[in-house]
PDB file of C-alpha atoms and ligand atoms in Angstrom:
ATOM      1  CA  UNK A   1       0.000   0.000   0.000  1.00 87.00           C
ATOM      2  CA  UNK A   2       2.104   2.673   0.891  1.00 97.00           C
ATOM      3  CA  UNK A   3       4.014   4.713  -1.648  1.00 98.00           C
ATOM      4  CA  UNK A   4       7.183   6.174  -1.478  1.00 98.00           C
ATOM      5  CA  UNK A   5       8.798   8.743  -3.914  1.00 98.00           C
ATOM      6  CA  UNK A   6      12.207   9.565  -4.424  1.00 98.00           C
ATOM      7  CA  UNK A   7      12.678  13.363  -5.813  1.00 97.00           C
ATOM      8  CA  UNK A   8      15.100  15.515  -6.284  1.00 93.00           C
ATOM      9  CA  UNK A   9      15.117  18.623  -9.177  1.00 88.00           C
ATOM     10  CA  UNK A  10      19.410  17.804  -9.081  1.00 89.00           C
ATOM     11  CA  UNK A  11      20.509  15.219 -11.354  1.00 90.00           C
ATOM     12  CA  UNK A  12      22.972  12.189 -10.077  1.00 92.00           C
ATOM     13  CA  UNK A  13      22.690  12.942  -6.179  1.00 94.00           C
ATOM     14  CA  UNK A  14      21.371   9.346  -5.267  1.00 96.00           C
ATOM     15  CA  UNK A  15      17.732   8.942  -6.327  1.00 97.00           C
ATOM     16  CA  UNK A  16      17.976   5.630  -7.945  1.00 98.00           C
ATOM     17  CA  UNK A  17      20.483   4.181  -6.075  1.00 98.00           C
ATOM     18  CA  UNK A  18      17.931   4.711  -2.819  1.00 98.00           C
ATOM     19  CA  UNK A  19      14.905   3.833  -4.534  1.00 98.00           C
ATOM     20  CA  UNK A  20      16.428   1.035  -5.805  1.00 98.00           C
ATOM     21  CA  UNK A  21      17.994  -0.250  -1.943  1.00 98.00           C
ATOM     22  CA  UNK A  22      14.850   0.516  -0.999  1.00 98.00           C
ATOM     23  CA  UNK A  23      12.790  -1.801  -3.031  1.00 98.00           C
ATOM     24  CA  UNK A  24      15.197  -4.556  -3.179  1.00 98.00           C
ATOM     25  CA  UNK A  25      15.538  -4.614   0.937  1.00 98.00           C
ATOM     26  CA  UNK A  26      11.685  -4.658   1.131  1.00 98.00           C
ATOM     27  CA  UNK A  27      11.521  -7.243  -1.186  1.00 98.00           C
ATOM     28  CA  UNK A  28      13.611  -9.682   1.123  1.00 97.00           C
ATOM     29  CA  UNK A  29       9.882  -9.836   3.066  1.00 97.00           C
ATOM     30  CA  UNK A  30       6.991  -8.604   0.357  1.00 98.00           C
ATOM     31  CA  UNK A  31       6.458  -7.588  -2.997  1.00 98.00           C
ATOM     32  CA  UNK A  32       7.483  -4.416  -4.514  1.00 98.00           C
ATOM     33  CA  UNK A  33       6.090  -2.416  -7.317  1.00 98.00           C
ATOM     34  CA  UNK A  34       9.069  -0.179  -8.602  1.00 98.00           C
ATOM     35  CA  UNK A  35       7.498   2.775 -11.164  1.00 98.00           C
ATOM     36  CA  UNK A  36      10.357   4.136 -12.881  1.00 98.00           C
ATOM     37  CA  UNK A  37       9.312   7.106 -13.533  1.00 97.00           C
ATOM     38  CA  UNK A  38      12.363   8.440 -15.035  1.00 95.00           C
ATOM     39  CA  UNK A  39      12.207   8.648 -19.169  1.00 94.00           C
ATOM     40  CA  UNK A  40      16.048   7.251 -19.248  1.00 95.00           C
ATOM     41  CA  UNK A  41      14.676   4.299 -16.831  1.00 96.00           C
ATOM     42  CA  UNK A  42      17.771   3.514 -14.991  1.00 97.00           C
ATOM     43  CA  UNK A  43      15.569   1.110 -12.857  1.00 98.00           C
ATOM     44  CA  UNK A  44      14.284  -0.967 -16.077  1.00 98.00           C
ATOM     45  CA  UNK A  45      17.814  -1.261 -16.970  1.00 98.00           C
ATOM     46  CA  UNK A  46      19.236  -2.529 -13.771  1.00 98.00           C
ATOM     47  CA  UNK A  47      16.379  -5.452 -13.251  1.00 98.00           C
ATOM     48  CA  UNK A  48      17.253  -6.268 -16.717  1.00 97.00           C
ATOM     49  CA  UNK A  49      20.596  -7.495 -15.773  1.00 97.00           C
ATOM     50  CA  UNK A  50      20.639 -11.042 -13.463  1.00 93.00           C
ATOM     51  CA  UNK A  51      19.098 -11.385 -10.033  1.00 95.00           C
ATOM     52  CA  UNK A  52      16.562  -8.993 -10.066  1.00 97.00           C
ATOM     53  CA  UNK A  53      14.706  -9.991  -6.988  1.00 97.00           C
ATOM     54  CA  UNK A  54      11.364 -12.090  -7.796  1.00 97.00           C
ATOM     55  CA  UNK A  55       9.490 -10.428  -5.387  1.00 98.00           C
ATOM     56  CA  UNK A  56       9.909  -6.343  -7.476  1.00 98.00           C
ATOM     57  CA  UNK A  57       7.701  -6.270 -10.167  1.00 98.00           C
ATOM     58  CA  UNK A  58       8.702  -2.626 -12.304  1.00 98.00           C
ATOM     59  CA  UNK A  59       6.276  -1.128 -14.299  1.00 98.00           C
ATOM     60  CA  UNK A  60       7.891   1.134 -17.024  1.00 97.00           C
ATOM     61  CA  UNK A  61       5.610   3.019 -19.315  1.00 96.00           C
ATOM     62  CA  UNK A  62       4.910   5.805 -16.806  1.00 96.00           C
ATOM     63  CA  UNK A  63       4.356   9.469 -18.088  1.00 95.00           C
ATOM     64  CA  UNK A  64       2.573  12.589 -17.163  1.00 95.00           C
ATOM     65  CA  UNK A  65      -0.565  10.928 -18.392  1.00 96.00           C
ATOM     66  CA  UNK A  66      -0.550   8.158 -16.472  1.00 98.00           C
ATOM     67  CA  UNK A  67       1.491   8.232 -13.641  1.00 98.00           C
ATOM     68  CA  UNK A  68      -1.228   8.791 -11.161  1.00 98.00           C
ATOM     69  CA  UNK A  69      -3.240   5.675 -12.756  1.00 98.00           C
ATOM     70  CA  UNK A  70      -0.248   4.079 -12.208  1.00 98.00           C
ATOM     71  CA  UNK A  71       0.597   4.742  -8.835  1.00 98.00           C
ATOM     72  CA  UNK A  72      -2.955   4.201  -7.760  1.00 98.00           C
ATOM     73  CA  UNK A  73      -3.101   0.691  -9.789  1.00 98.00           C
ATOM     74  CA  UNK A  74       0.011  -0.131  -8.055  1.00 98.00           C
ATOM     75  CA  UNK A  75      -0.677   0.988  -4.660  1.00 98.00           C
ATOM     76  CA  UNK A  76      -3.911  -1.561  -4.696  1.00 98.00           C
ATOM     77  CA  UNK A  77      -2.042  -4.730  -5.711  1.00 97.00           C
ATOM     78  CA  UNK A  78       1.449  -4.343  -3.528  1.00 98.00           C
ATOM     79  CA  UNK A  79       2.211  -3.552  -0.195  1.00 98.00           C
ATOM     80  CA  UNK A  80       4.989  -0.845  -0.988  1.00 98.00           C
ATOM     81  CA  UNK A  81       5.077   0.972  -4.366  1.00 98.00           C
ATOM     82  CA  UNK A  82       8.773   2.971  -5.238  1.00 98.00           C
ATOM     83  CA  UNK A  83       8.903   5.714  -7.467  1.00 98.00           C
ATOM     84  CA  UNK A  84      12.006   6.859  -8.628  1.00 98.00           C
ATOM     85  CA  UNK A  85      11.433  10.045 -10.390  1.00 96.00           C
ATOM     86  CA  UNK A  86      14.041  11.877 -12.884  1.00 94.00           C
ATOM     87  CA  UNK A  87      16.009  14.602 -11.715  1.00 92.00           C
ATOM     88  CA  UNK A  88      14.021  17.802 -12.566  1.00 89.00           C
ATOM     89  CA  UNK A  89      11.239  19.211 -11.779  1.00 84.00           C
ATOM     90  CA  UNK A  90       8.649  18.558 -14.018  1.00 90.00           C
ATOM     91  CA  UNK A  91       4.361  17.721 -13.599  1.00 93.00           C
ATOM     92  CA  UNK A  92       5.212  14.206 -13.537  1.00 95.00           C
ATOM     93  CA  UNK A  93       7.266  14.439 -10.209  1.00 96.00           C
ATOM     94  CA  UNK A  94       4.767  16.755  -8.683  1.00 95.00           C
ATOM     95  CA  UNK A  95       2.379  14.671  -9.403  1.00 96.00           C
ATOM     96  CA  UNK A  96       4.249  11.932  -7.557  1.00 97.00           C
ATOM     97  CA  UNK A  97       4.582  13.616  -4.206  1.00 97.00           C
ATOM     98  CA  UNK A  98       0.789  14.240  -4.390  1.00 97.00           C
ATOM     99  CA  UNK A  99       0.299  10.668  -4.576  1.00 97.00           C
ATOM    100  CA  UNK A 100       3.148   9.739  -1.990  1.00 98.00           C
ATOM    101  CA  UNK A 101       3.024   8.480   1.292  1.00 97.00           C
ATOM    102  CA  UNK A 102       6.503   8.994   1.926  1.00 98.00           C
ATOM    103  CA  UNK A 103       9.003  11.489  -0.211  1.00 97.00           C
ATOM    104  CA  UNK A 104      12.280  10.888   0.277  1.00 98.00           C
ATOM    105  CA  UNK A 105      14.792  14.001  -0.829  1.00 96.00           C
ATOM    106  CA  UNK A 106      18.380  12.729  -1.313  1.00 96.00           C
ATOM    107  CA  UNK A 107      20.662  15.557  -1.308  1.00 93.00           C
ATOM    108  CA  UNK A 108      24.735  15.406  -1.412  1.00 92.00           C
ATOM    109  CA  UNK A 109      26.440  17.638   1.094  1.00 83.00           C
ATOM    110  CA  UNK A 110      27.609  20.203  -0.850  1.00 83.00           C
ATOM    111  CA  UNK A 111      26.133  23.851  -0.079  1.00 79.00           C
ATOM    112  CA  UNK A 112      24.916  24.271  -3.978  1.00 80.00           C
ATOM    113  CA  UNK A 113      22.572  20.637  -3.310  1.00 84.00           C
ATOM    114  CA  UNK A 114      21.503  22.164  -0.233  1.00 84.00           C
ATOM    115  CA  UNK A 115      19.972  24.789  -2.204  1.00 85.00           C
ATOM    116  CA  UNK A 116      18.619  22.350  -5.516  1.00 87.00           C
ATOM    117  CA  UNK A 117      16.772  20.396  -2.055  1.00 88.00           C
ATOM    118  CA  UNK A 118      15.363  23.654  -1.138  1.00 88.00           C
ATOM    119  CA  UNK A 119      13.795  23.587  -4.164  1.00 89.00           C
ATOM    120  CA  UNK A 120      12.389  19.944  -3.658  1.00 92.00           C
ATOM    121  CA  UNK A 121      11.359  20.750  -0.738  1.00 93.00           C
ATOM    122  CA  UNK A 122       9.347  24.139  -1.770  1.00 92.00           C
ATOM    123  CA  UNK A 123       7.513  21.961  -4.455  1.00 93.00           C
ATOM    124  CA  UNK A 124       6.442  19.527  -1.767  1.00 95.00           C
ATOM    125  CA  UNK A 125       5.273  21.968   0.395  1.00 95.00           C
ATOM    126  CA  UNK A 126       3.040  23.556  -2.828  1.00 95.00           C
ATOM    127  CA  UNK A 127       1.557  20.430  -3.645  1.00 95.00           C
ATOM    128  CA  UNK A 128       0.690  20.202   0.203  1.00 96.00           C
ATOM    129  CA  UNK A 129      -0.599  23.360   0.350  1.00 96.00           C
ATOM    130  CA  UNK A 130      -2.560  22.215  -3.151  1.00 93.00           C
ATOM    131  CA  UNK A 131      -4.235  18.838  -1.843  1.00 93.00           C
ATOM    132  CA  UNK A 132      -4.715  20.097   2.062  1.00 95.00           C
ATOM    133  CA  UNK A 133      -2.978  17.474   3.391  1.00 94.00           C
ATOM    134  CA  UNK A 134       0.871  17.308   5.118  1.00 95.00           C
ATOM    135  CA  UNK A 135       3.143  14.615   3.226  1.00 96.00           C
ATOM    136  CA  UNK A 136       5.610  13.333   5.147  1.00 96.00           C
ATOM    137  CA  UNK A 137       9.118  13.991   3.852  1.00 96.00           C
ATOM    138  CA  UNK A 138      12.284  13.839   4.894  1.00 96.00           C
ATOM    139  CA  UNK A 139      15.706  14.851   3.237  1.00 95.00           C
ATOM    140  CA  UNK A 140      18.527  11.667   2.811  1.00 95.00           C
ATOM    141  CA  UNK A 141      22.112  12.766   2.741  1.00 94.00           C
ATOM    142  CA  UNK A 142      23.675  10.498   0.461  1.00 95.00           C
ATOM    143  CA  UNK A 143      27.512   9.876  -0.928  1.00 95.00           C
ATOM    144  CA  UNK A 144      28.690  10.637   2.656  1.00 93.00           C
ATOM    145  CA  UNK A 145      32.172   9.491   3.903  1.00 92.00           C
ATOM    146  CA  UNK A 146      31.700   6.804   6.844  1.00 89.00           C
ATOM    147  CA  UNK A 147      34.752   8.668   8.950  1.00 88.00           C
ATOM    148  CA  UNK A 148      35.237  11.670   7.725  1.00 85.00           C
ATOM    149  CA  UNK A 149      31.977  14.498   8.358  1.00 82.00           C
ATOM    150  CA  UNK A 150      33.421  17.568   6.354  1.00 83.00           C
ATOM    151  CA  UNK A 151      32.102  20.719   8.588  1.00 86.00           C
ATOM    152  CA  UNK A 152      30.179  21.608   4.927  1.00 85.00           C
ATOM    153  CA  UNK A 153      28.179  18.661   5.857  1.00 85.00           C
ATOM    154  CA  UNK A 154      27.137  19.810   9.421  1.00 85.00           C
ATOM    155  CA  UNK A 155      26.431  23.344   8.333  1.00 85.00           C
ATOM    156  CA  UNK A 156      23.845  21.917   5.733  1.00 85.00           C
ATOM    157  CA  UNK A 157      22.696  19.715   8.635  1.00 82.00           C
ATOM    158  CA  UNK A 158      22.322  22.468  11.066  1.00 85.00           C
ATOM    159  CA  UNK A 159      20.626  25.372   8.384  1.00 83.00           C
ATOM    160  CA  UNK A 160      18.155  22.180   7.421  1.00 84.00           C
ATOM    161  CA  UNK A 161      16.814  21.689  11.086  1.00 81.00           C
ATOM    162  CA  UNK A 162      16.874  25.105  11.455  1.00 83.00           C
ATOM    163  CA  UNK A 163      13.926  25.674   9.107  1.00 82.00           C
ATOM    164  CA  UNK A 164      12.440  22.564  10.929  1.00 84.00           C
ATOM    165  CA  UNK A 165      13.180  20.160   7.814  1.00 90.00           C
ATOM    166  CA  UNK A 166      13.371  16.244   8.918  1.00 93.00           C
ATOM    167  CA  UNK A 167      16.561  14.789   7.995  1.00 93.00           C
ATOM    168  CA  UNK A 168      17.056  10.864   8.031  1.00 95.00           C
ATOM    169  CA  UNK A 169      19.404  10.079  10.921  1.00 93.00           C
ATOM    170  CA  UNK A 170      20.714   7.528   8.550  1.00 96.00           C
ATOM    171  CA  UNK A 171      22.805   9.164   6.027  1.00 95.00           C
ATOM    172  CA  UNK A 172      23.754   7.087   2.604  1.00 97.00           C
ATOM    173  CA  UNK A 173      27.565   6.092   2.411  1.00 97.00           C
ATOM    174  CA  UNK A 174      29.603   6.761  -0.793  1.00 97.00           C
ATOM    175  CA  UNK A 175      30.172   2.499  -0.838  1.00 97.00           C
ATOM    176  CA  UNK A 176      31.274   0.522  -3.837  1.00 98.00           C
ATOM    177  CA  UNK A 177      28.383  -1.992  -3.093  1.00 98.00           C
ATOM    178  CA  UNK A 178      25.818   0.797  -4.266  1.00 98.00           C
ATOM    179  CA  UNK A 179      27.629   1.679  -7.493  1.00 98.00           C
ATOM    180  CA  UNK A 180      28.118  -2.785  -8.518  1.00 98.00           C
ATOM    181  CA  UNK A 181      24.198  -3.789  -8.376  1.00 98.00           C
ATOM    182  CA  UNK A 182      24.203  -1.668 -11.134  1.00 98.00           C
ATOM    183  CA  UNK A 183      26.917  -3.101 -13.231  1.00 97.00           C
ATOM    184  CA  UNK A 184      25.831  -6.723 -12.071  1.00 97.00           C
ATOM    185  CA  UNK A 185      22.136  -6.493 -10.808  1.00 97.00           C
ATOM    186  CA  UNK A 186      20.616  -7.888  -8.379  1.00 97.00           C
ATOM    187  CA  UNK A 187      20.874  -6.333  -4.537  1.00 98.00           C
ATOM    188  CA  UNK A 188      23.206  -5.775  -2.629  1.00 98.00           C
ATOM    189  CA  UNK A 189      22.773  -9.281  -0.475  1.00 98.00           C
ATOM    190  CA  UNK A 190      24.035 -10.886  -4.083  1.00 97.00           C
ATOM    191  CA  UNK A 191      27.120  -9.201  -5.009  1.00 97.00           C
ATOM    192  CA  UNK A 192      30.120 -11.505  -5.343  1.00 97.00           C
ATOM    193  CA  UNK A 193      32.281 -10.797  -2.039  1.00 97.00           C
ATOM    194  CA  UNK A 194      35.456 -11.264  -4.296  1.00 97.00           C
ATOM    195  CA  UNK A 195      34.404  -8.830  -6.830  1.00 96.00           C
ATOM    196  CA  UNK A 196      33.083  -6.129  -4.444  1.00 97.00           C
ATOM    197  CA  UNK A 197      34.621  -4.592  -1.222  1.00 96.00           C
ATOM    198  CA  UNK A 198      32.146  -4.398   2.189  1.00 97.00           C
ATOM    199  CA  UNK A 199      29.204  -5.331   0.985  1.00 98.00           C
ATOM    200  CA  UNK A 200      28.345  -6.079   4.872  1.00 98.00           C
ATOM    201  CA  UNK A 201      28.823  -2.709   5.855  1.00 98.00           C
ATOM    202  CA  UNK A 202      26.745  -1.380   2.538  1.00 98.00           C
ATOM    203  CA  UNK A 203      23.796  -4.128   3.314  1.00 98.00           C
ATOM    204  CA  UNK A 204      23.907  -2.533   7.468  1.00 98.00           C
ATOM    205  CA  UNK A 205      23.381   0.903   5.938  1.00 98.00           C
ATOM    206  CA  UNK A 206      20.953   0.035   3.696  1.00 98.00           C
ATOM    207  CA  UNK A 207      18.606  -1.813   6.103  1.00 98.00           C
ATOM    208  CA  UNK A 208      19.238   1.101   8.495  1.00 98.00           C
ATOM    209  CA  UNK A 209      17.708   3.610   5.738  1.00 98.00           C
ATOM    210  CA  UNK A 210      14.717   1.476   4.877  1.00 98.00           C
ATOM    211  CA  UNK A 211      14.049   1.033   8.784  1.00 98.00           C
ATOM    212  CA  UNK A 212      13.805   4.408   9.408  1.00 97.00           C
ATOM    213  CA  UNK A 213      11.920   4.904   6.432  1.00 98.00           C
ATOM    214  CA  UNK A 214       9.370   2.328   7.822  1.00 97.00           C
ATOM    215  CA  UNK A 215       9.280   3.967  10.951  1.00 96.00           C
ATOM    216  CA  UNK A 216       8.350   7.068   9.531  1.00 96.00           C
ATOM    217  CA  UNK A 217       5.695   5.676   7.870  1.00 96.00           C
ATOM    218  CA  UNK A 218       4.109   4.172  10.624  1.00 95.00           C
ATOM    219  CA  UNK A 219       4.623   7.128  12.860  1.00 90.00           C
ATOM    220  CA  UNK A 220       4.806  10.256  10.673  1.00 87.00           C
ATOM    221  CA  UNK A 221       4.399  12.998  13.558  1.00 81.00           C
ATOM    222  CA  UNK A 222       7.033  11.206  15.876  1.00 73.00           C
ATOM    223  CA  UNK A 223       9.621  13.668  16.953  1.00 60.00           C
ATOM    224  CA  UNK A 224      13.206  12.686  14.791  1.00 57.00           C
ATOM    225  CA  UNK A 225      16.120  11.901  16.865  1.00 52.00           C
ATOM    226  CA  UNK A 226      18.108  14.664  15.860  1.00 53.00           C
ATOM    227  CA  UNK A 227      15.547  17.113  17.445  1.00 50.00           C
ATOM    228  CA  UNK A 228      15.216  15.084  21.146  1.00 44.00           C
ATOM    229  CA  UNK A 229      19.049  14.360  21.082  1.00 41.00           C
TER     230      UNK A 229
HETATM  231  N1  LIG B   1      25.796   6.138  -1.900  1.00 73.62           N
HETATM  232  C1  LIG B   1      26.457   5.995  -3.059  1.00 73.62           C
HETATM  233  N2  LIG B   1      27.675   5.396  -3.081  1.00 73.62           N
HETATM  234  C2  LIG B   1      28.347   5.276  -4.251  1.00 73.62           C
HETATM  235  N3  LIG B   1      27.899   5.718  -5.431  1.00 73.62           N
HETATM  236  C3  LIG B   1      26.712   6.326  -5.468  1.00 73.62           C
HETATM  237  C4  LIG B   1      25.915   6.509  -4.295  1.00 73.62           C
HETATM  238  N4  LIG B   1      24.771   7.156  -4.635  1.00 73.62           N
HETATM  239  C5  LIG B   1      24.844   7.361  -5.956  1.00 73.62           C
HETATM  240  N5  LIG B   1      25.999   6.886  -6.467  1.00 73.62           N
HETATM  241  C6  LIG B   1      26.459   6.956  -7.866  1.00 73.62           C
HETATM  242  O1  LIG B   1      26.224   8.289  -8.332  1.00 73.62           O
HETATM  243  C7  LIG B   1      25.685   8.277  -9.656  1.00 73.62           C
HETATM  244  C8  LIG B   1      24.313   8.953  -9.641  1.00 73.62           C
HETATM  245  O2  LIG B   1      23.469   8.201  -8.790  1.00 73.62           O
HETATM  246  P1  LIG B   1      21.920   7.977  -9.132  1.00 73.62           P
HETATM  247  O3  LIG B   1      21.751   7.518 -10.523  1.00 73.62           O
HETATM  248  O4  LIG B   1      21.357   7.131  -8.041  1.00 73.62           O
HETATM  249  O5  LIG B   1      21.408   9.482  -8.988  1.00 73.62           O
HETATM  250  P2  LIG B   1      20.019  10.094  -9.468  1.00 73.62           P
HETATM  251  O6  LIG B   1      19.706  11.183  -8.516  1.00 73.62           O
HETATM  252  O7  LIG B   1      19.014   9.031  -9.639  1.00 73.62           O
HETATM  253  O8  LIG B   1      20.406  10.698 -10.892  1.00 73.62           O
HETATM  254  P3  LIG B   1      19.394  11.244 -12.031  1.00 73.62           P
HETATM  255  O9  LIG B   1      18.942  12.587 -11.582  1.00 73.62           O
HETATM  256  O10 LIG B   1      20.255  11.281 -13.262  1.00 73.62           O
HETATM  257  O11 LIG B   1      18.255  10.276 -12.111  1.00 73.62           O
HETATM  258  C9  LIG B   1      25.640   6.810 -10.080  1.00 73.62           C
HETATM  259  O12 LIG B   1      26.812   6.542 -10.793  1.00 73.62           O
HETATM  260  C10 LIG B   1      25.625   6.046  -8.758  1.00 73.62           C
HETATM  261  O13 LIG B   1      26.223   4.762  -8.876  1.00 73.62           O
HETATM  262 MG1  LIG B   2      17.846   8.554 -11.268  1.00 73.62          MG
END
């Protein structure tokens, strides 16, 4: 049932690659719809390689027209629907978030994607504002170093809480393990150990992400961490 959006109006910062963890770590339990809603459709491509999980099921041909057919089709026959949306701002995406029960922003930590997640985040709040009803969101920092936290990073933490934006406690390592199920398919849980470096530490991360995620869902107006900490 519920659906969960991935948008961002900044090209490459992670949208995929966390729609697509997403789906394939729910999948380990249920079945997964993925609508790639991305013209390129990065997600058709990758479960077109070996091992895409036989629980996802993607569907394809989505477009302006019909994405909210889509969704809603979707949404009745699985118990979590992913969209991954391209990286602009166009109807299509807004009409995504309308239809979301989750929108997840990923956003790299650099001060100029700060600003591009402003922008996501302004077009969420419109189409709030549009169907008179809040939709959770929450910004996912993504690409981050596991030891190093550059003080860039913290200031774009910081200025996001400050205007009272959620941020995933869980941020999205820059790990090897993300970039391979593209080049070989399949998730993460069936990468080749000898061909790719710690795929336990990527698969930890991962699960951590959707978790929260999960959480959120169930509990949308629970306090995050970061605030109570
Ligand atoms: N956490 C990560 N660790 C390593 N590589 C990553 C990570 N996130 C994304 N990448 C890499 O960055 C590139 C862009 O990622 P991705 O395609 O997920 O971004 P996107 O936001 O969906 O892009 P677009 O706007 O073009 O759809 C890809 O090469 C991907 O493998
Ligand atoms: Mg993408």
């Amino acid at each position: 049932m519920p659906v969960i959006s991935f948008i961002s109006p900044k090209g490459g910062v992670g949208k995929t690659t966390a729609a697509t963890l997403m789906a394939t770590q729910l999948a380990r339990k249920t079945q997964v719809i993925i609508i790639d809603a991305d013209p390129n459709r990065p997600i058709l491509a990758w479960s077109q390689l070996s091992g895409c999980p036989a629980n996802i099921r993607i569907v394809s041909d989505a477009n302006q027209e019909n994405i909210l057919d889509k969704i809603e089709e979707a949404a009745a026959e699985a118990p979590f629907v992913v969209v991954d949306c391209e990286g602009t701002a166009s109807l299509t995406v807004a009409y995504a978030i309308g239809a979301s029960d989750l929108v997840v922003v990923p956003t790299q930590g650099s001060q100029l994607d700060a600003k591009q997640a402003a922008k996501a985040l302004s077009l969420i709040k419109n189409t709030e504002r549009q169907s008179r009803r809040p939709i959770p969101h929450a910004v996912l920092l993504t690409r981050t170093n596991p030891i190093i936290k550059p003080r860039t990073l913290s200031a774009i933490h910081e200025q996001l809480r400050a205007h009272g934006i959620r941020l995933f406690d869980t941020q999205l390592h820059e790990r090897e393990a993300f970039k391979a199920m593209f080049s070989f398919g399949g998730a993460l849980e069936t990468l080749d150990p000898s061909q790719v470096a710690n795929i336990d530490k990527a698969v930890a991360n991962a699960r951590a992400f959707v978790a929260e995620a999960i959480e959120l869902l169930k509990n949308p107006d629970a306090v995050p961490a970061q605030e109570v900490a």
